[in-house]
């Protein structure tokens, strides 16, 4: 979902420089072990901008550092989020070209909060089709 989907030879930061800078970009840090770290206050605006404020605050407190590793070993469906403030939608569309299936939502980085019913229905349909 609005994920980093780059090939081993690609560098996310190099590719990201080719797209409009997201409002979240300046707030992201990288830990010593190479994981992406997003402060909770930055996540509220960057990941959950169309979510209910209470849901956004609760979700932001549960964030943990994330690895951005190669993805080639698992069949993939990419969900492009058109109102994302974390990963530019233009970059998402470029990365989504590598996925087996692409869905597009008119929402923020977190459709599992902002579009729960559609998200669950799509996951259910994907699970049944495998």
PDB file of C-alpha atoms in Angstrom:
ATOM      1  CA  UNK A   1       0.000   0.000   0.000  1.00  0.00           C
ATOM      2  CA  UNK A   2       1.757   3.145  -1.257  1.00  0.00           C
ATOM      3  CA  UNK A   3       4.936   1.184  -0.604  1.00  0.00           C
ATOM      4  CA  UNK A   4       8.527   1.500  -1.673  1.00  0.00           C
ATOM      5  CA  UNK A   5       8.839  -0.985  -4.522  1.00  0.00           C
ATOM      6  CA  UNK A   6      12.291  -0.570  -6.025  1.00  0.00           C
ATOM      7  CA  UNK A   7      14.527  -3.089  -7.701  1.00  0.00           C
ATOM      8  CA  UNK A   8      17.840  -4.097  -6.130  1.00  0.00           C
ATOM      9  CA  UNK A   9      19.804  -1.913  -8.532  1.00  0.00           C
ATOM     10  CA  UNK A  10      17.599   1.096  -7.858  1.00  0.00           C
ATOM     11  CA  UNK A  11      18.191   3.459  -5.013  1.00  0.00           C
ATOM     12  CA  UNK A  12      14.991   4.828  -3.501  1.00  0.00           C
ATOM     13  CA  UNK A  13      16.606   8.185  -2.782  1.00  0.00           C
ATOM     14  CA  UNK A  14      17.952   8.491  -6.322  1.00  0.00           C
ATOM     15  CA  UNK A  15      14.546   7.688  -7.813  1.00  0.00           C
ATOM     16  CA  UNK A  16      12.721   9.906  -5.329  1.00  0.00           C
ATOM     17  CA  UNK A  17      14.773  12.867  -6.567  1.00  0.00           C
ATOM     18  CA  UNK A  18      13.050  12.455  -9.956  1.00  0.00           C
ATOM     19  CA  UNK A  19       9.593  13.162  -8.489  1.00  0.00           C
ATOM     20  CA  UNK A  20       8.046  16.073  -6.574  1.00  0.00           C
ATOM     21  CA  UNK A  21       9.272  16.167  -2.980  1.00  0.00           C
ATOM     22  CA  UNK A  22       6.655  14.928  -0.529  1.00  0.00           C
ATOM     23  CA  UNK A  23       5.856  17.055   2.538  1.00  0.00           C
ATOM     24  CA  UNK A  24       7.055  14.165   4.693  1.00  0.00           C
ATOM     25  CA  UNK A  25      10.448  13.753   3.024  1.00  0.00           C
ATOM     26  CA  UNK A  26      12.309  16.277   5.174  1.00  0.00           C
ATOM     27  CA  UNK A  27      11.040  14.632   8.366  1.00  0.00           C
ATOM     28  CA  UNK A  28      12.161  11.066   7.600  1.00  0.00           C
ATOM     29  CA  UNK A  29      15.305   9.742   9.260  1.00  0.00           C
ATOM     30  CA  UNK A  30      17.305   6.612   8.599  1.00  0.00           C
ATOM     31  CA  UNK A  31      18.494   4.589  11.586  1.00  0.00           C
ATOM     32  CA  UNK A  32      21.994   3.144  11.942  1.00  0.00           C
ATOM     33  CA  UNK A  33      20.688  -0.217  10.690  1.00  0.00           C
ATOM     34  CA  UNK A  34      19.151   1.373   7.559  1.00  0.00           C
ATOM     35  CA  UNK A  35      15.510   1.413   8.630  1.00  0.00           C
ATOM     36  CA  UNK A  36      13.182   4.318   7.824  1.00  0.00           C
ATOM     37  CA  UNK A  37      12.012   6.245  10.910  1.00  0.00           C
ATOM     38  CA  UNK A  38       9.057   8.682  10.840  1.00  0.00           C
ATOM     39  CA  UNK A  39       8.252  10.855  13.878  1.00  0.00           C
ATOM     40  CA  UNK A  40       4.607  10.454  15.023  1.00  0.00           C
ATOM     41  CA  UNK A  41       3.700  14.126  14.492  1.00  0.00           C
ATOM     42  CA  UNK A  42       5.025  14.000  10.927  1.00  0.00           C
ATOM     43  CA  UNK A  43       3.156  10.751  10.293  1.00  0.00           C
ATOM     44  CA  UNK A  44      -0.202  12.306  11.190  1.00  0.00           C
ATOM     45  CA  UNK A  45       0.040  14.746   8.282  1.00  0.00           C
ATOM     46  CA  UNK A  46       2.129  12.529   6.006  1.00  0.00           C
ATOM     47  CA  UNK A  47       0.446   9.142   6.327  1.00  0.00           C
ATOM     48  CA  UNK A  48      -3.032   9.825   7.699  1.00  0.00           C
ATOM     49  CA  UNK A  49      -4.088  13.162   6.155  1.00  0.00           C
ATOM     50  CA  UNK A  50      -7.611  11.998   5.221  1.00  0.00           C
ATOM     51  CA  UNK A  51      -8.200   9.906   8.355  1.00  0.00           C
ATOM     52  CA  UNK A  52     -10.150  10.776  11.459  1.00  0.00           C
ATOM     53  CA  UNK A  53      -7.759  12.733  13.725  1.00  0.00           C
ATOM     54  CA  UNK A  54      -8.116  10.305  16.651  1.00  0.00           C
ATOM     55  CA  UNK A  55      -7.420   7.315  14.400  1.00  0.00           C
ATOM     56  CA  UNK A  56      -4.404   9.130  12.950  1.00  0.00           C
ATOM     57  CA  UNK A  57      -2.972   9.949  16.380  1.00  0.00           C
ATOM     58  CA  UNK A  58      -3.455   6.386  17.608  1.00  0.00           C
ATOM     59  CA  UNK A  59      -1.862   4.912  14.484  1.00  0.00           C
ATOM     60  CA  UNK A  60       1.084   7.313  14.619  1.00  0.00           C
ATOM     61  CA  UNK A  61       1.989   6.216  18.133  1.00  0.00           C
ATOM     62  CA  UNK A  62       2.239   2.590  16.932  1.00  0.00           C
ATOM     63  CA  UNK A  63       4.670   3.235  14.086  1.00  0.00           C
ATOM     64  CA  UNK A  64       7.968   1.386  14.140  1.00  0.00           C
ATOM     65  CA  UNK A  65      11.083   1.714  11.954  1.00  0.00           C
ATOM     66  CA  UNK A  66      10.556   0.084   8.561  1.00  0.00           C
ATOM     67  CA  UNK A  67      12.921  -1.714   6.217  1.00  0.00           C
ATOM     68  CA  UNK A  68      12.789  -0.875   2.502  1.00  0.00           C
ATOM     69  CA  UNK A  69      14.029  -4.141   1.062  1.00  0.00           C
ATOM     70  CA  UNK A  70      13.663  -5.881  -2.316  1.00  0.00           C
ATOM     71  CA  UNK A  71      10.238  -7.427  -2.927  1.00  0.00           C
ATOM     72  CA  UNK A  72      10.683  -9.806  -5.848  1.00  0.00           C
ATOM     73  CA  UNK A  73       9.925 -13.093  -4.044  1.00  0.00           C
ATOM     74  CA  UNK A  74       6.246 -12.414  -3.246  1.00  0.00           C
ATOM     75  CA  UNK A  75       3.400 -11.915  -5.775  1.00  0.00           C
ATOM     76  CA  UNK A  76       2.388  -8.291  -5.446  1.00  0.00           C
ATOM     77  CA  UNK A  77      -0.559  -5.982  -5.764  1.00  0.00           C
ATOM     78  CA  UNK A  78       0.240  -2.293  -5.463  1.00  0.00           C
ATOM     79  CA  UNK A  79      -2.284   0.185  -4.091  1.00  0.00           C
ATOM     80  CA  UNK A  80      -1.576   3.683  -5.391  1.00  0.00           C
ATOM     81  CA  UNK A  81      -2.873   6.337  -2.999  1.00  0.00           C
ATOM     82  CA  UNK A  82      -3.639   9.541  -4.896  1.00  0.00           C
ATOM     83  CA  UNK A  83      -3.711  11.846  -1.837  1.00  0.00           C
ATOM     84  CA  UNK A  84      -0.528  10.463  -0.296  1.00  0.00           C
ATOM     85  CA  UNK A  85       1.770  13.018   1.332  1.00  0.00           C
ATOM     86  CA  UNK A  86       4.473  10.487   2.161  1.00  0.00           C
ATOM     87  CA  UNK A  87       5.297   8.838  -1.174  1.00  0.00           C
ATOM     88  CA  UNK A  88       4.401  11.004  -4.190  1.00  0.00           C
ATOM     89  CA  UNK A  89       1.589   9.389  -6.207  1.00  0.00           C
ATOM     90  CA  UNK A  90       3.619   9.896  -9.403  1.00  0.00           C
ATOM     91  CA  UNK A  91       6.422   7.815  -7.908  1.00  0.00           C
ATOM     92  CA  UNK A  92       3.915   5.222  -6.715  1.00  0.00           C
ATOM     93  CA  UNK A  93       2.619   4.820 -10.269  1.00  0.00           C
ATOM     94  CA  UNK A  94       6.184   4.294 -11.499  1.00  0.00           C
ATOM     95  CA  UNK A  95       6.839   1.636  -8.834  1.00  0.00           C
ATOM     96  CA  UNK A  96       3.419   0.032  -9.371  1.00  0.00           C
ATOM     97  CA  UNK A  97       4.405  -0.879 -12.928  1.00  0.00           C
ATOM     98  CA  UNK A  98       6.428  -3.736 -11.394  1.00  0.00           C
ATOM     99  CA  UNK A  99       3.495  -5.237  -9.494  1.00  0.00           C
ATOM    100  CA  UNK A 100       1.278  -7.980 -10.834  1.00  0.00           C
ATOM    101  CA  UNK A 101      -1.879  -5.973 -10.131  1.00  0.00           C
ATOM    102  CA  UNK A 102      -2.519  -2.285  -9.405  1.00  0.00           C
ATOM    103  CA  UNK A 103      -5.410  -0.656  -7.544  1.00  0.00           C
ATOM    104  CA  UNK A 104      -5.854   3.108  -7.140  1.00  0.00           C
ATOM    105  CA  UNK A 105      -7.531   4.766  -4.157  1.00  0.00           C
ATOM    106  CA  UNK A 106      -8.414   8.432  -3.752  1.00  0.00           C
ATOM    107  CA  UNK A 107      -7.017   8.590  -0.238  1.00  0.00           C
ATOM    108  CA  UNK A 108      -3.940   9.157   1.897  1.00  0.00           C
ATOM    109  CA  UNK A 109      -1.043   6.802   2.668  1.00  0.00           C
ATOM    110  CA  UNK A 110      -3.238   4.721   4.992  1.00  0.00           C
ATOM    111  CA  UNK A 111      -6.391   3.347   3.342  1.00  0.00           C
ATOM    112  CA  UNK A 112      -6.586   0.673   6.033  1.00  0.00           C
ATOM    113  CA  UNK A 113      -7.782   3.560   8.250  1.00  0.00           C
ATOM    114  CA  UNK A 114      -9.328   6.032   5.816  1.00  0.00           C
ATOM    115  CA  UNK A 115     -11.131   3.541   3.525  1.00  0.00           C
ATOM    116  CA  UNK A 116     -11.472   0.495   5.773  1.00  0.00           C
ATOM    117  CA  UNK A 117     -14.389  -1.175   4.036  1.00  0.00           C
ATOM    118  CA  UNK A 118     -12.974  -0.934   0.524  1.00  0.00           C
ATOM    119  CA  UNK A 119      -9.503  -1.937   1.719  1.00  0.00           C
ATOM    120  CA  UNK A 120     -10.801  -5.054   3.484  1.00  0.00           C
ATOM    121  CA  UNK A 121     -13.023  -5.970   0.529  1.00  0.00           C
ATOM    122  CA  UNK A 122     -10.091  -5.670  -1.856  1.00  0.00           C
ATOM    123  CA  UNK A 123      -7.818  -7.734   0.401  1.00  0.00           C
ATOM    124  CA  UNK A 124     -10.519 -10.375   0.681  1.00  0.00           C
ATOM    125  CA  UNK A 125     -10.943 -10.463  -3.103  1.00  0.00           C
ATOM    126  CA  UNK A 126      -7.185 -10.742  -3.588  1.00  0.00           C
ATOM    127  CA  UNK A 127      -6.943 -13.609  -1.086  1.00  0.00           C
ATOM    128  CA  UNK A 128      -9.753 -15.503  -2.802  1.00  0.00           C
ATOM    129  CA  UNK A 129      -8.186 -15.020  -6.250  1.00  0.00           C
ATOM    130  CA  UNK A 130      -4.837 -16.557  -5.258  1.00  0.00           C
TER     131      UNK A 130
END
